[in-house]
Coordinates of C-alpha atoms and ligand atoms in Angstrom, one line a residue:
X1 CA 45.9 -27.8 -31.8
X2 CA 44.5 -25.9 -29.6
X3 CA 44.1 -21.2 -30.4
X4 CA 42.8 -18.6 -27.7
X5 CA 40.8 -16.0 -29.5
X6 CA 41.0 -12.9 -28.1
X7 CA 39.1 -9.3 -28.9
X8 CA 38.9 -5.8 -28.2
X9 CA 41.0 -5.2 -25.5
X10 CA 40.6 -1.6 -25.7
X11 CA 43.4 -0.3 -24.1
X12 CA 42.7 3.1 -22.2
X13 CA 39.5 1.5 -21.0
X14 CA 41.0 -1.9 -20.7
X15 CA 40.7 -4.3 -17.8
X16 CA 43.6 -5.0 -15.8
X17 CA 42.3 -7.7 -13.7
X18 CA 40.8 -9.6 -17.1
X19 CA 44.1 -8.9 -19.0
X20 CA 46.0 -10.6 -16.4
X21 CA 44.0 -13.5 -15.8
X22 CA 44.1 -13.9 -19.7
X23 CA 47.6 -13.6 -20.4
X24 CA 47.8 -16.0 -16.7
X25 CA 45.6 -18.6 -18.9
X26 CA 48.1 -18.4 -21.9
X27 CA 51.0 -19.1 -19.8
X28 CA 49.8 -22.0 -18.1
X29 CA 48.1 -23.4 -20.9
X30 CA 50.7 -22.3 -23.9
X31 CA 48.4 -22.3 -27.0
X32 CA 49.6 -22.4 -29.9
X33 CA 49.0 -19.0 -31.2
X34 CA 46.8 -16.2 -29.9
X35 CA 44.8 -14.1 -32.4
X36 CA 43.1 -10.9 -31.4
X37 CA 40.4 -9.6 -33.9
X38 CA 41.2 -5.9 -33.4
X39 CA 39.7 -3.0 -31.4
X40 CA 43.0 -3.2 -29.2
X41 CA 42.3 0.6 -28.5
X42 CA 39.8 3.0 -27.5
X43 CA 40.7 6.2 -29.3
X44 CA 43.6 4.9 -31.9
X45 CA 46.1 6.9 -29.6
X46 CA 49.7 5.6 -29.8
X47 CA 50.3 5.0 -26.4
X48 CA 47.1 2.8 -26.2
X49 CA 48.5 1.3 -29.5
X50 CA 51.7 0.8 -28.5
X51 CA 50.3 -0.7 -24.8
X52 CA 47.8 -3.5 -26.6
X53 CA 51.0 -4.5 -28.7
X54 CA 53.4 -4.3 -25.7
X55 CA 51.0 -7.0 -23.8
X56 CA 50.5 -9.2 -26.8
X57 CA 54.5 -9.2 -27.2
X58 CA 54.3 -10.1 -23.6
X59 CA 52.3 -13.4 -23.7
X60 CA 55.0 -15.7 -24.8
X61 CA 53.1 -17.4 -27.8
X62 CA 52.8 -16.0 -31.5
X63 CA 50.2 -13.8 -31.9
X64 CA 48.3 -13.0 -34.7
X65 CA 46.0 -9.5 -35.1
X66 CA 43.5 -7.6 -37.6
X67 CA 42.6 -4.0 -36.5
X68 CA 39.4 -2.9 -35.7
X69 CA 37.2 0.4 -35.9
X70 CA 38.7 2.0 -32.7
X71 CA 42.2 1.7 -34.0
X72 CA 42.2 4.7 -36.1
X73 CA 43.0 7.8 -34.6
X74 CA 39.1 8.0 -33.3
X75 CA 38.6 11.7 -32.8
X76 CA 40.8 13.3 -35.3
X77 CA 39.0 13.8 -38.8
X78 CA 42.7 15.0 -40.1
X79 CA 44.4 11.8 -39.2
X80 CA 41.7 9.5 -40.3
X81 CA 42.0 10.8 -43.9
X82 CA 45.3 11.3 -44.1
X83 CA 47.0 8.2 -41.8
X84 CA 44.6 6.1 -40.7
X85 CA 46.5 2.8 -40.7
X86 CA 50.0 4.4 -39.2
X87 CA 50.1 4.3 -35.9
X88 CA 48.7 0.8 -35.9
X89 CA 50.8 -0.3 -38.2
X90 CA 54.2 1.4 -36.5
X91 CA 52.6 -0.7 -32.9
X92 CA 52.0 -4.0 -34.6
X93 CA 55.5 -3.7 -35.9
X94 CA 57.0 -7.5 -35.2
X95 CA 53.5 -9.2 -34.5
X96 CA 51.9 -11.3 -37.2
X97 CA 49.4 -9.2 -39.5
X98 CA 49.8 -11.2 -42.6
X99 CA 48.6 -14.6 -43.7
X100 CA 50.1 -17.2 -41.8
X101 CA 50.2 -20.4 -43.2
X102 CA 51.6 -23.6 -41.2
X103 CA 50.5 -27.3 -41.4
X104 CA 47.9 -26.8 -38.7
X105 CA 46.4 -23.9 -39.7
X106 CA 46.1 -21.0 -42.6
X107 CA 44.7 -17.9 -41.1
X108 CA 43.7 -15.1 -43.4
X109 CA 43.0 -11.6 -41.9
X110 CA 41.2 -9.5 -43.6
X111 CA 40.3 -5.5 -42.2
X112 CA 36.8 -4.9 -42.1
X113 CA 37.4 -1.6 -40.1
X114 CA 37.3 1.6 -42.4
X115 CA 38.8 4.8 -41.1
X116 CA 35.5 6.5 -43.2
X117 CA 32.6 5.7 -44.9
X118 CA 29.5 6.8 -46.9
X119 CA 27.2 6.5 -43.9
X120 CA 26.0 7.5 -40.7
X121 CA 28.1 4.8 -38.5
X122 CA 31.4 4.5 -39.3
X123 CA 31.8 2.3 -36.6
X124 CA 30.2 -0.6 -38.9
X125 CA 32.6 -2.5 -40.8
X126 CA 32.9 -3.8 -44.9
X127 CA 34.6 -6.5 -46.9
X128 CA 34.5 -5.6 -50.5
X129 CA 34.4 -7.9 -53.4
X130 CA 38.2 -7.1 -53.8
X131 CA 39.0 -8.2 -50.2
X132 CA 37.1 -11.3 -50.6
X133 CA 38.8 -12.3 -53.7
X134 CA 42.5 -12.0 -52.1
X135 CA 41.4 -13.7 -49.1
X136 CA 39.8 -16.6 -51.2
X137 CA 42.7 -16.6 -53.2
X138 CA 44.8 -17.1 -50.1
X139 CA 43.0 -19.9 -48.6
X140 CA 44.1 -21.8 -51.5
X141 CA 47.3 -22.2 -50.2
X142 CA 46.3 -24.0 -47.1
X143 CA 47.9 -26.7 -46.6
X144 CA 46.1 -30.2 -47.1
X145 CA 45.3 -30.6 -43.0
X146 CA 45.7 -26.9 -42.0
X147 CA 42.1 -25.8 -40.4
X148 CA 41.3 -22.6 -42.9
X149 CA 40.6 -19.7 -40.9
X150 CA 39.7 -16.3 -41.8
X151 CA 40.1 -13.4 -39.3
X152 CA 37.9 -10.2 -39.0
X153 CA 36.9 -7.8 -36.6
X154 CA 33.2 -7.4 -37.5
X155 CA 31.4 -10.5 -37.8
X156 CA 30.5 -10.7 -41.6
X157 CA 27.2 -12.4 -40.4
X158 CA 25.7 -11.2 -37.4
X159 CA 24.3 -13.2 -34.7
X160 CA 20.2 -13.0 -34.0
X161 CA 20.7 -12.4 -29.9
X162 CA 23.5 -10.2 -30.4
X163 CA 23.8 -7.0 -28.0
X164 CA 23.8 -4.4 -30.8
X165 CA 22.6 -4.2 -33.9
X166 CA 24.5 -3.4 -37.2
X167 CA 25.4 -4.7 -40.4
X168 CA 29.0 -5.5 -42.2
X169 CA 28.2 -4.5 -45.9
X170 CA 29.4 -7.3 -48.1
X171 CA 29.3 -9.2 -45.1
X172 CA 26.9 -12.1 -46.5
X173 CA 28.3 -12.1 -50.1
X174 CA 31.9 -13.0 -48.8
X175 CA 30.9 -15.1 -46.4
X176 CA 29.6 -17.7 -49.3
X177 CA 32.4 -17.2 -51.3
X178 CA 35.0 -17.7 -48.9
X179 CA 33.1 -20.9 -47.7
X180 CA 33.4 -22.2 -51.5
X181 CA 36.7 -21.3 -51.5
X182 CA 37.1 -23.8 -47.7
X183 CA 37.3 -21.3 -44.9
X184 CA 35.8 -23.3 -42.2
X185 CA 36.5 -20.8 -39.1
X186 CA 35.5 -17.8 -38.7
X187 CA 36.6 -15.1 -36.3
X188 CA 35.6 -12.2 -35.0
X189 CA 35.2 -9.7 -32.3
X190 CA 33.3 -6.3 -32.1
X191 CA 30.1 -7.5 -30.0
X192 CA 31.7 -8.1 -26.8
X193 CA 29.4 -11.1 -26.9
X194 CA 30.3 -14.7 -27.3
X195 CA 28.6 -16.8 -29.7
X196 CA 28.9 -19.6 -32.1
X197 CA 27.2 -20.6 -34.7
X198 CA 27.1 -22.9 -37.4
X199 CA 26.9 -21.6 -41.3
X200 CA 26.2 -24.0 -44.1
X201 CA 27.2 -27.3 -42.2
X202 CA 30.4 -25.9 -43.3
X203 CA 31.7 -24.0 -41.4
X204 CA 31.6 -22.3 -38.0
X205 CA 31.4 -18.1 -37.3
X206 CA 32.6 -17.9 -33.8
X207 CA 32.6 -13.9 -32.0
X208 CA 34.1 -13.6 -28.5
X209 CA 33.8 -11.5 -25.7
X210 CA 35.6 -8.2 -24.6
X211 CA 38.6 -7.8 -22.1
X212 CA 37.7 -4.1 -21.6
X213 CA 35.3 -2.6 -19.1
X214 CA 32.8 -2.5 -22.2
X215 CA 31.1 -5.4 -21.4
X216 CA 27.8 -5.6 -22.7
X217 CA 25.3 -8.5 -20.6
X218 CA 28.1 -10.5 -20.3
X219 CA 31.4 -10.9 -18.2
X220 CA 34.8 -10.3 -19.6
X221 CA 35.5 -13.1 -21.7
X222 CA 37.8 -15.1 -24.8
X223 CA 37.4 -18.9 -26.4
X224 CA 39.6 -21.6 -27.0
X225 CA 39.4 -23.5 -30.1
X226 CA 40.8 -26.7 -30.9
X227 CA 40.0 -29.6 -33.5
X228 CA 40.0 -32.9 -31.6
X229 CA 38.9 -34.5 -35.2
X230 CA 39.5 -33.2 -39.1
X231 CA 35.9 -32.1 -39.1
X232 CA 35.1 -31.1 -35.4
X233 CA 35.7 -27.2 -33.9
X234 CA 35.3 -27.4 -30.0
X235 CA 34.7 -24.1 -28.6
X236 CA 35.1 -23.2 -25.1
X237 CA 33.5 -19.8 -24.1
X238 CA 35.9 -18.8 -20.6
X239 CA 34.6 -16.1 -19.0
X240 CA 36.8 -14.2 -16.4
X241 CA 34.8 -13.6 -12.8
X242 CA 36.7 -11.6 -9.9
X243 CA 40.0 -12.5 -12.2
X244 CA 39.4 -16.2 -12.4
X245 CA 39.1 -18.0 -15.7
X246 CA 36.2 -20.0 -15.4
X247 CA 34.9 -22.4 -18.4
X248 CA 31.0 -20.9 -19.3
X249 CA 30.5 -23.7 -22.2
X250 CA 32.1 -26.1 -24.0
X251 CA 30.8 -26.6 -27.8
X252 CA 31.2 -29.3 -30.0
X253 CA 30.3 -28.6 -34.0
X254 CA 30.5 -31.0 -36.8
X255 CA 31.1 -29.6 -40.1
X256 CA 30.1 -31.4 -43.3
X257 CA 27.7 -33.3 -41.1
X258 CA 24.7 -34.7 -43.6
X259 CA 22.0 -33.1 -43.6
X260 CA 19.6 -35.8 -42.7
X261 CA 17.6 -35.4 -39.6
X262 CA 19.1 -37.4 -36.4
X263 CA 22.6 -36.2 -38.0
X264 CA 22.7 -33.1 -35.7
X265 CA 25.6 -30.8 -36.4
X266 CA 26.2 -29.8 -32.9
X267 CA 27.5 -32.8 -31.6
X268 CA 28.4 -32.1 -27.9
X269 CA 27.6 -29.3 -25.7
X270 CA 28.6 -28.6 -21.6
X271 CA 27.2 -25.7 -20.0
Ligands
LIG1 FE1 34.5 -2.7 -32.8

């Protein structure tokens, strides 16, 4: 099995060279699904809407998205309150938005974008006790072998080196329930960072990189995953250079490794 993770594209300050390279990746290497973790905008405008969904229709494999906090309509108080969700909604028409369940995999978005909130940022993003419990919910219909993967656009923990600082509220709280409840991948965007990391021994909390000309320290970039083994997520960061795909690391994790010491958890890594 083998999934490219893509996030924030951010069309109408998109990268065009990065776009094609990554959509030139997909074609040669025909994953089995694509998922984008949301922030396909920059200002929630339809025709940037509507461009993200074109491309994504365009790469030839099924693709799977969650919105993100740019795909509201970013500058308009009126259509934040009052449609928030439509123009999204009316882009992504066709493309996979709900739970998708197969024998490989069941992946569970869930939106942790809100089009308000009750504090300063309302770029940061939520998962509320109600979200996690549908999510959780759903991951018990995974199939026996399917890798469970949940699908957000703000990482609900949030890495130590990342680039900016912030918070998901709820983000801790559904990250231990949806662990008991089997998610063992999770995936996310918003950083424009890649990273990996471990939670529990039982799971893995992967972010990726941008395609936009946001980048923040790092190149444009998206990861592969695949599952050589039941228990083993390989990661491989690609980072896109002069608009060449070139492998930055390959990561092997081990989940439900023992604890004991000389068990390590991260079982192969190739910078
Ligand atoms: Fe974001």
């Amino acid at each position: 099995m083998q999934l490219v993770h893509l996030t924030d594209l951010h069309f109408g300050c998109e990268d065009k060279t990065a776009l094609a390279a990554a959509a030139r990746y997909v074609s040669e290497h025909k994953p089995d699904a694509v998922i984008i973790t949301g922030d396909i905008s920059k200002d929630g405008l339809a025709s940037e809407l509507n461009n993200a969904c074109d491309w994504m229709r365009d790469l030839g494999v099924p693709v799977m998205l969650t919105p993100g906090n740019h795909d509201v309509p970013y500058y308009e108080m009126w259509g934040r309150l009052a449609y928030p969700w439509k123009r999204f909604e009316r882009a992504a028409e066709g493309i996979q938005t709900a739970p998708w369940h197969t024998d490989a995999w069941s992946i569970v978005p869930v939106n942790t974008a809100r089009a308000w909130q009750v504090r300063m940022n309302w770029a940061q993003g939520e998962i509320s006790r109600g979200q996690t419990a549908i999510a959780a919910a759903e991951l018990q219909q995974a199939k026996p072998d399917a890798l469970r993967i949940v699908i957000t656009h703000h990482p609900l923990d949030w890495p130590n080196d990342a680039p900016i600082k912030g918070l998901t509220r709820g983000g801790q709280r559904a990250l231990d329930k949806l662990v008991d409840a089997g998610a063992e991948l999770f995936l996310a965007g918003h950083l424009h960072f890649a990273s990996a990391r471990l939670y529990r021994r039982k799971a893995l909390s992967v972010v990726s990189g941008t395609l936009s000309q946001r980048v923040r320290h790092e190149p444009c970039a998206f990861t592969v995953i695949r599952r050589p083994l039941k228990d083993i997520i390989e990661t491989e960061v690609v980072y896109i250079v002069q608009g060449l795909c070139e492998t930055a690391s390959i990561r092997q994790f081990r989940l439900n490794a023992p604890a004991e010491p000389g068990a390590p958890a991260e079982i192969h890594a190739n910078v």
